Short mmCIF file of C-alpha atoms and ligand atoms in Angstrom, two decimals:
data_model
loop_
_atom_site.label_atom_id
_atom_site.label_comp_id
_atom_site.label_asym_id
_atom_site.label_seq_id
_atom_site.Cartn_x
_atom_site.Cartn_y
_atom_site.Cartn_z
CA UNK A 1 0.00 0.00 0.00
CA UNK A 2 1.24 3.51 -0.82
CA UNK A 3 -0.38 5.88 1.65
CA UNK A 4 -0.55 9.40 0.26
CA UNK A 5 -3.33 10.77 2.44
CA UNK A 6 -1.19 12.21 5.24
CA UNK A 7 -3.08 15.51 5.23
CA UNK A 8 -6.14 13.52 6.37
CA UNK A 9 -4.24 11.79 9.13
CA UNK A 10 -0.86 10.24 9.91
CA UNK A 11 -0.10 6.94 11.65
CA UNK A 12 0.91 7.30 15.30
CA UNK A 13 4.68 7.10 15.59
CA UNK A 14 5.70 4.14 17.82
CA UNK A 15 7.71 6.36 20.19
CA UNK A 16 4.60 8.47 20.90
CA UNK A 17 2.52 5.41 21.69
CA UNK A 18 5.22 3.95 23.92
CA UNK A 19 5.63 7.26 25.74
CA UNK A 20 1.86 7.48 26.31
CA UNK A 21 1.45 3.97 27.71
CA UNK A 22 2.63 4.45 31.33
CA UNK A 23 0.27 7.41 31.80
CA UNK A 24 -2.67 5.23 30.79
CA UNK A 25 -1.63 2.31 32.98
CA UNK A 26 0.79 2.35 35.93
CA UNK A 27 0.74 6.12 36.49
CA UNK A 28 -2.90 6.78 35.78
CA UNK A 29 -3.37 9.55 38.34
CA UNK A 30 -5.41 12.69 37.85
CA UNK A 31 -2.95 15.59 37.48
CA UNK A 32 -5.07 17.66 39.87
CA UNK A 33 -4.70 15.09 42.68
CA UNK A 34 -2.19 15.87 45.37
CA UNK A 35 -1.05 12.30 46.03
CA UNK A 36 1.99 10.68 44.42
CA UNK A 37 0.16 9.33 41.35
CA UNK A 38 -1.39 12.73 40.68
CA UNK A 39 1.85 14.64 41.19
CA UNK A 40 3.69 12.37 38.78
CA UNK A 41 0.95 12.84 36.17
CA UNK A 42 1.13 16.61 36.68
CA UNK A 43 4.90 16.58 36.23
CA UNK A 44 4.55 14.58 32.98
CA UNK A 45 1.88 16.99 31.71
CA UNK A 46 3.98 20.06 32.43
CA UNK A 47 7.09 18.50 30.98
CA UNK A 48 5.11 17.76 27.76
CA UNK A 49 3.92 21.37 27.72
CA UNK A 50 7.47 22.69 28.14
CA UNK A 51 8.79 20.52 25.31
CA UNK A 52 6.09 21.81 22.97
CA UNK A 53 6.70 25.38 24.17
CA UNK A 54 10.33 24.92 23.28
CA UNK A 55 9.32 23.87 19.75
CA UNK A 56 6.98 26.85 19.33
CA UNK A 57 9.32 29.24 21.16
CA UNK A 58 6.70 30.49 23.59
CA UNK A 59 6.09 30.41 27.35
CA UNK A 60 4.65 27.03 28.38
CA UNK A 61 1.73 28.81 30.06
CA UNK A 62 0.60 30.12 26.64
CA UNK A 63 -0.30 26.57 25.55
CA UNK A 64 -3.64 24.86 26.02
CA UNK A 65 -3.91 21.12 25.41
CA UNK A 66 -7.03 20.39 23.35
CA UNK A 67 -8.68 17.50 21.55
CA UNK A 68 -7.28 18.63 18.19
CA UNK A 69 -7.61 21.14 15.42
CA UNK A 70 -11.35 21.63 15.49
CA UNK A 71 -11.40 22.40 19.19
CA UNK A 72 -8.30 24.57 18.91
CA UNK A 73 -9.80 26.68 16.12
CA UNK A 74 -13.07 27.02 18.05
CA UNK A 75 -11.27 27.98 21.25
CA UNK A 76 -8.94 30.52 19.69
CA UNK A 77 -11.51 32.21 17.47
CA UNK A 78 -14.53 32.16 19.74
CA UNK A 79 -12.49 32.63 22.89
CA UNK A 80 -10.65 35.68 21.57
CA UNK A 81 -13.62 37.18 19.75
CA UNK A 82 -15.89 37.06 22.78
CA UNK A 83 -13.28 38.22 25.27
CA UNK A 84 -11.65 40.97 23.20
CA UNK A 85 -14.42 42.63 21.19
CA UNK A 86 -12.98 45.96 20.04
CA UNK A 87 -15.90 45.85 17.68
CA UNK A 88 -17.59 42.92 16.13
CA UNK A 89 -15.82 42.46 12.82
CA UNK A 90 -13.68 39.43 11.91
CA UNK A 91 -11.75 38.96 8.66
CA UNK A 92 -11.18 35.57 7.04
CA UNK A 93 -11.41 33.69 3.72
CA UNK A 94 -13.77 31.01 2.41
CA UNK A 95 -10.87 28.63 1.77
CA UNK A 96 -10.43 28.03 5.52
CA UNK A 97 -11.16 24.64 7.05
CA UNK A 98 -14.73 23.95 8.17
CA UNK A 99 -13.56 24.24 11.78
CA UNK A 100 -12.95 27.93 11.11
CA UNK A 101 -15.83 28.56 8.70
CA UNK A 102 -18.45 27.05 11.00
CA UNK A 103 -17.05 28.85 14.04
CA UNK A 104 -17.35 32.15 12.19
CA UNK A 105 -20.86 31.26 11.10
CA UNK A 106 -21.71 30.61 14.77
CA UNK A 107 -20.25 33.95 15.86
CA UNK A 108 -22.24 35.71 13.16
CA UNK A 109 -25.53 33.94 13.90
CA UNK A 110 -25.42 33.83 17.66
CA UNK A 111 -23.24 36.75 18.69
CA UNK A 112 -23.87 39.24 15.89
CA UNK A 113 -20.30 39.43 14.55
CA UNK A 114 -19.80 40.75 11.04
CA UNK A 115 -17.53 38.52 8.97
CA UNK A 116 -15.62 40.11 6.12
CA UNK A 117 -14.65 37.44 3.59
CA UNK A 118 -11.55 38.13 1.52
CA UNK A 119 -11.66 37.01 -2.10
CA UNK A 120 -9.16 34.43 -3.27
CA UNK A 121 -7.88 34.00 -6.81
CA UNK A 122 -7.77 30.78 -8.87
CA UNK A 123 -4.79 29.54 -6.87
CA UNK A 124 -6.33 30.29 -3.48
CA UNK A 125 -4.22 33.42 -2.86
CA UNK A 126 -5.60 36.37 -0.92
CA UNK A 127 -4.82 39.93 -1.98
CA UNK A 128 -2.97 41.87 0.72
CA UNK A 129 -4.35 45.17 -0.60
CA UNK A 130 -7.86 43.81 -0.08
CA UNK A 131 -6.92 42.76 3.45
CA UNK A 132 -5.67 46.29 4.05
CA UNK A 133 -9.04 47.68 2.99
CA UNK A 134 -10.96 45.16 5.09
CA UNK A 135 -9.12 46.04 8.32
CA UNK A 136 -10.91 48.65 10.43
CA UNK A 137 -10.61 50.31 13.78
CA UNK A 138 -13.30 47.92 15.02
CA UNK A 139 -11.72 44.73 13.63
CA UNK A 140 -11.38 42.21 16.46
CA UNK A 141 -9.63 39.33 14.75
CA UNK A 142 -8.16 38.10 11.49
CA UNK A 143 -8.09 34.33 11.07
CA UNK A 144 -6.21 32.94 8.06
CA UNK A 145 -4.57 29.53 7.79
CA UNK A 146 -0.88 29.07 7.15
CA UNK A 147 -1.18 26.26 4.57
CA UNK A 148 -4.36 25.05 2.96
CA UNK A 149 -5.23 21.43 3.62
CA UNK A 150 -6.69 20.77 0.17
CA UNK A 151 -4.68 22.77 -2.36
CA UNK A 152 -1.60 23.53 -0.26
CA UNK A 153 -1.53 27.28 -0.94
CA UNK A 154 0.13 29.26 1.84
CA UNK A 155 -0.93 32.69 3.04
CA UNK A 156 1.71 35.41 3.61
CA UNK A 157 1.45 35.36 7.40
CA UNK A 158 4.22 37.88 8.18
CA UNK A 159 2.48 40.57 6.11
CA UNK A 160 -0.94 39.58 7.45
CA UNK A 161 0.30 39.86 11.04
CA UNK A 162 1.97 43.19 10.39
CA UNK A 163 -1.08 44.75 8.70
CA UNK A 164 -3.47 43.44 11.34
CA UNK A 165 -1.39 44.56 14.29
CA UNK A 166 -1.10 47.98 12.70
CA UNK A 167 -4.83 48.47 13.32
CA UNK A 168 -4.61 46.90 16.79
CA UNK A 169 -6.47 43.68 15.97
CA UNK A 170 -5.45 40.08 16.73
CA UNK A 171 -4.33 37.31 14.35
CA UNK A 172 -5.12 33.61 14.67
CA UNK A 173 -3.71 31.04 12.27
CA UNK A 174 -4.79 27.47 11.73
CA UNK A 175 -1.38 25.78 11.44
CA UNK A 176 -2.80 22.25 11.53
CA UNK A 177 -1.23 21.25 8.21
CA UNK A 178 1.92 23.28 8.75
CA UNK A 179 3.42 21.46 11.74
CA UNK A 180 6.70 19.81 10.83
CA UNK A 181 6.92 21.66 7.52
CA UNK A 182 7.17 25.36 8.47
CA UNK A 183 8.92 27.43 11.10
CA UNK A 184 6.27 27.70 13.80
CA UNK A 185 8.35 29.55 16.39
CA UNK A 186 5.92 32.27 17.39
CA UNK A 187 8.57 34.03 19.47
CA UNK A 188 11.34 33.98 16.88
CA UNK A 189 11.91 37.04 14.71
CA UNK A 190 11.89 36.05 11.07
CA UNK A 191 9.76 32.93 11.53
CA UNK A 192 6.67 32.82 9.33
CA UNK A 193 4.39 33.10 12.38
CA UNK A 194 6.46 35.51 14.48
CA UNK A 195 4.18 37.62 16.63
CA UNK A 196 0.96 35.76 15.85
CA UNK A 197 -1.55 35.92 18.71
CA UNK A 198 -2.99 32.42 18.44
CA UNK A 199 -2.06 29.27 16.54
CA UNK A 200 -3.74 25.89 16.30
CA UNK A 201 -1.99 22.49 16.09
CA UNK A 202 -3.58 19.06 15.76
CA UNK A 203 -1.72 15.94 16.93
CA UNK A 204 -2.97 13.46 14.37
CA UNK A 205 -1.38 15.34 11.48
CA UNK A 206 2.10 14.93 12.95
CA UNK A 207 2.30 11.40 14.29
CA UNK A 208 0.38 11.78 17.58
CA UNK A 209 -3.02 10.17 18.27
CA UNK A 210 -6.33 11.51 17.00
CA UNK A 211 -7.92 13.56 19.74
CA UNK A 212 -4.65 15.24 20.75
CA UNK A 213 -3.77 18.84 20.07
CA UNK A 214 -2.43 22.07 21.41
CA UNK A 215 -3.30 25.70 20.84
CA UNK A 216 -1.07 28.66 21.49
CA UNK A 217 -2.78 31.80 22.76
CA UNK A 218 -0.52 34.65 23.79
CA UNK A 219 -0.49 34.74 27.55
CA UNK A 220 -1.71 38.24 28.23
CA UNK A 221 -4.83 37.73 26.09
CA UNK A 222 -8.09 37.03 27.79
CA UNK A 223 -9.90 33.99 26.40
CA UNK A 224 -13.54 33.20 26.96
CA UNK A 225 -13.44 29.44 27.61
CA UNK A 226 -15.63 27.03 25.67
CA UNK A 227 -15.59 24.45 28.46
CA UNK A 228 -16.55 25.52 31.96
CA UNK A 229 -15.63 23.51 35.01
CA UNK A 230 -12.63 22.89 37.21
CA UNK A 231 -10.44 25.61 35.70
CA UNK A 232 -7.70 23.37 34.30
CA UNK A 233 -5.34 24.66 31.60
CA UNK A 234 -4.98 28.08 33.25
CA UNK A 235 -8.75 28.48 33.28
CA UNK A 236 -8.86 28.35 29.49
CA UNK A 237 -10.12 24.78 29.10
CA UNK A 238 -11.71 22.92 31.97
CA UNK A 239 -11.72 19.14 32.14
CA UNK A 240 -9.26 16.56 33.46
CA UNK A 241 -6.23 16.74 31.21
CA UNK A 242 -5.41 13.87 28.85
CA UNK A 243 -1.89 13.34 30.17
CA UNK A 244 -1.13 10.36 27.92
CA UNK A 245 -2.06 12.24 24.75
CA UNK A 246 -0.14 15.32 25.85
CA UNK A 247 2.95 13.17 26.38
CA UNK A 248 2.39 11.44 23.02
CA UNK A 249 2.05 14.82 21.29
CA UNK A 250 5.26 16.16 22.84
CA UNK A 251 7.08 12.95 21.86
CA UNK A 252 5.83 13.15 18.25
CA UNK A 253 6.87 16.82 18.13
CA UNK A 254 10.34 15.94 19.47
CA UNK A 255 10.68 13.39 16.66
CA UNK A 256 9.82 15.82 13.84
CA UNK A 257 12.66 16.42 11.40
CA UNK A 258 14.28 19.84 11.20
CA UNK A 259 11.70 21.74 9.14
CA UNK A 260 13.87 23.69 6.71
CA UNK A 261 15.97 20.86 5.26
CA UNK A 262 12.96 18.54 5.39
CA UNK A 263 10.71 21.00 3.54
CA UNK A 264 13.31 21.50 0.83
CA UNK A 265 13.81 17.74 0.48
CA UNK A 266 10.10 16.88 0.30
CA UNK A 267 9.25 19.87 -1.94
CA UNK A 268 11.69 18.46 -4.48
CA UNK A 269 9.98 15.05 -4.35
CA UNK A 270 6.57 16.73 -4.64
CA UNK A 271 7.69 18.81 -7.63
CA UNK A 272 9.07 15.76 -9.40
CA UNK A 273 5.74 14.02 -8.80
CA UNK A 274 3.80 17.03 -10.12
CA UNK A 275 5.97 17.08 -13.26
CA UNK A 276 5.40 13.37 -13.82
CA UNK A 277 1.65 13.74 -13.45
CA UNK A 278 1.30 16.85 -15.62
CA UNK A 279 3.52 15.46 -18.36
CA UNK A 280 1.81 12.07 -18.58
CA UNK A 281 -1.85 13.03 -18.04
CA UNK A 282 -3.27 15.72 -20.36
CA UNK A 283 -6.44 16.10 -18.25
CA UNK A 284 -4.46 16.89 -15.06
CA UNK A 285 -4.44 20.46 -13.73
CA UNK A 286 -2.52 21.35 -10.58
CA UNK A 287 -4.61 23.26 -8.05
CA UNK A 288 -3.27 25.91 -5.69
CA UNK A 289 -0.25 28.16 -5.94
CA UNK A 290 2.53 26.37 -7.86
CA UNK A 291 5.35 27.76 -5.69
CA UNK A 292 3.95 29.23 -2.46
CA UNK A 293 2.61 25.93 -1.23
CA UNK A 294 2.82 23.19 1.35
CA UNK A 295 5.85 20.96 0.70
CA UNK A 296 3.84 17.77 0.97
CA UNK A 297 0.54 18.54 -0.80
CA UNK A 298 -0.14 18.13 -4.52
CA UNK A 299 -3.73 18.24 -5.64
CA UNK A 300 -5.10 18.00 -9.17
CA UNK A 301 -8.36 18.20 -11.05
CA UNK A 302 -9.13 15.92 -13.99
CA UNK A 303 -11.84 17.72 -15.97
CA UNK A 304 -14.36 15.41 -17.57
CA UNK A 305 -13.53 12.42 -15.35
CA UNK A 306 -15.32 11.08 -12.31
CA UNK A 307 -13.17 11.84 -9.27
CA UNK A 308 -14.72 9.14 -7.07
CA UNK A 309 -14.14 6.44 -9.70
CA UNK A 310 -10.57 7.65 -10.03
CA UNK A 311 -10.06 7.24 -6.27
CA UNK A 312 -11.42 3.69 -6.41
CA UNK A 313 -9.20 2.80 -9.38
CA UNK A 314 -6.21 4.18 -7.49
CA UNK A 315 -7.11 2.22 -4.38
CA UNK A 316 -7.31 -0.98 -6.45
CA UNK A 317 -3.75 -0.21 -7.51
CA UNK A 318 -2.70 0.16 -3.86
CA UNK A 319 -2.53 3.97 -3.81
CA UNK A 320 -4.49 5.60 -1.01
CA UNK A 321 -5.45 9.24 -1.54
CA UNK A 322 -8.49 11.41 -1.04
CA UNK A 323 -10.69 13.77 -2.95
CA UNK A 324 -10.50 17.28 -1.54
CA UNK A 325 -10.48 17.06 2.24
CA UNK A 326 -11.34 14.01 4.30
CA UNK A 327 -13.58 16.16 6.44
CA UNK A 328 -15.85 16.79 3.47
CA UNK A 329 -15.81 13.15 2.46
CA UNK A 330 -19.12 11.43 2.59
CA UNK A 331 -20.73 14.46 1.04
CA UNK A 332 -21.02 14.71 -2.73
CA UNK A 333 -20.51 18.45 -2.62
CA UNK A 334 -17.47 19.67 -4.52
CA UNK A 335 -14.67 21.08 -2.40
CA UNK A 336 -15.60 24.46 -0.91
CA UNK A 337 -11.95 25.50 -1.31
CA UNK A 338 -12.00 24.96 -5.07
CA UNK A 339 -15.40 26.63 -5.38
CA UNK A 340 -14.12 29.62 -3.39
CA UNK A 341 -11.14 29.73 -5.77
CA UNK A 342 -13.54 30.11 -8.69
CA UNK A 343 -13.12 26.59 -10.09
CA UNK A 344 -16.14 25.30 -11.97
CA UNK A 345 -18.15 22.93 -9.68
CA UNK A 346 -18.03 20.11 -12.26
CA UNK A 347 -14.26 20.39 -12.41
CA UNK A 348 -13.94 20.79 -8.62
CA UNK A 349 -15.83 17.49 -8.29
CA UNK A 350 -12.89 15.70 -9.96
CA UNK A 351 -10.17 16.77 -7.51
CA UNK A 352 -7.71 14.27 -6.08
CA UNK A 353 -5.25 15.21 -3.34
CA UNK A 354 -1.90 13.48 -2.79
CA UNK A 355 -0.28 14.29 0.54
CA UNK A 356 3.19 13.02 1.38
CA UNK A 357 4.74 12.13 4.73
CA UNK A 358 8.27 12.49 6.04
CA UNK A 359 8.92 8.90 4.94
CA UNK A 360 7.39 8.98 1.43
CA UNK A 361 9.99 7.82 -1.12
CA UNK A 362 10.69 8.82 -4.73
CA UNK A 363 9.92 5.20 -5.77
CA UNK A 364 6.50 5.33 -4.12
CA UNK A 365 5.73 8.57 -5.92
CA UNK A 366 6.76 7.22 -9.33
CA UNK A 367 4.64 4.14 -8.73
CA UNK A 368 1.73 6.39 -7.70
CA UNK A 369 2.16 8.59 -10.80
CA UNK A 370 2.14 5.52 -13.06
CA UNK A 371 -0.92 4.13 -11.24
CA UNK A 372 -2.65 7.48 -11.67
CA UNK A 373 -1.93 7.56 -15.42
CA UNK A 374 -3.26 4.03 -15.68
CA UNK A 375 -6.36 4.84 -13.62
CA UNK A 376 -7.05 7.96 -15.69
CA UNK A 377 -6.88 6.00 -18.94
CA UNK A 378 -9.40 3.47 -17.57
CA UNK A 379 -11.73 6.16 -16.19
CA UNK A 380 -11.54 8.30 -19.34
CA UNK A 381 -12.39 5.15 -21.34
CA UNK A 382 -15.47 4.81 -19.13
CA UNK A 383 -16.29 8.47 -19.66
CA UNK A 384 -16.23 8.16 -23.46
N1 PLP B 1 -7.76 22.65 10.25
C1 PLP B 1 -7.21 22.07 9.18
C2 PLP B 1 -6.45 22.92 8.19
C3 PLP B 1 -7.32 20.70 8.97
O1 PLP B 1 -6.76 20.14 7.89
C4 PLP B 1 -8.05 19.93 9.92
C5 PLP B 1 -8.25 18.48 9.72
O2 PLP B 1 -8.19 17.98 8.60
C6 PLP B 1 -8.59 20.58 11.04
C7 PLP B 1 -8.44 21.94 11.16
C8 PLP B 1 -9.35 19.82 12.07
O3 PLP B 1 -8.45 19.11 12.88
P1 PLP B 1 -8.94 17.87 13.77
O4 PLP B 1 -9.20 16.74 12.81
O5 PLP B 1 -7.79 17.59 14.67
O6 PLP B 1 -10.15 18.30 14.51
#
């Protein structure tokens, strides 16, 4: 099997599972308990937090352990919007993940926020001049993802942060797909997210279990919690902490390769794959920005073909991929990201996303490209 659906989820790395085990078994204490088992659990939790804080270059107390990307996006956006309303305007784009789109819809419907949607071009790029016009003295928050999960296009975060801070508003970024591929040191000058106010990470995209995650929210910022209760996580997220998953997440993070050499290495593999696909399959069109993109995501449309049949043909050839995003799977709707980018719905319906991992090889990608060419010839025969 050649698994090229890593943007949907990654396997748990063995070290993360092994590191989690003791905190589920022998040392199962509640970190809020004051006896030995509780104190040891608390120490493990705080050590996991410190290791992740080291990775993100932020104070450990700025991190909230969550159940993943969806919760993290909800917490950062809703929590900041409700607690820091300079006005009630939020700026975003329709290419964001559903976890952001639906949170903004909720804030609009239930709390009367006004959402200003930035246009995106055919490659999913925003226009910084349009952002400049959208920012106002009553803007509360800008939320724009670092790298798109479907088409891979990246947003120019340094300029977004600078423009937004110039009007005194906050910036949140969904960095769920970016972990391990970009410089996520929020405290480091020159990093792509330097100075961002909130940033969401999900564990299952980087080798930790599903249901693990962490969100950075700058310490001085007040956050309206989503979960009310015992006041854990500095009062930002009540509920007994999942020590085992926090330890697993920190262990997976510790095992990530150094992002800059790794991104260059995998981008080269991705580009070679893109060239193979575009040169052998006339119907194939690359989606997203050809250069400003996620190192490990290559997504194509195949106008005139049936995307679902293509996926099945690929699976029969041992290549596992997905159409658009896994989160939208199960629905026949074309990808909202492609629609927002102005792609014709019939064409958007044919999209197939290949997402690489840190261990994907050149051989696997050539095999996948050949399988894709083969699958396309079968499916286009069916279409004729
Ligand atoms: N944000 C992005 C960009 C994603 O790709 C995903 C998941 O695919 C999420 C948020 C949601 O993360 P989770 O599955 O951890 O809830």
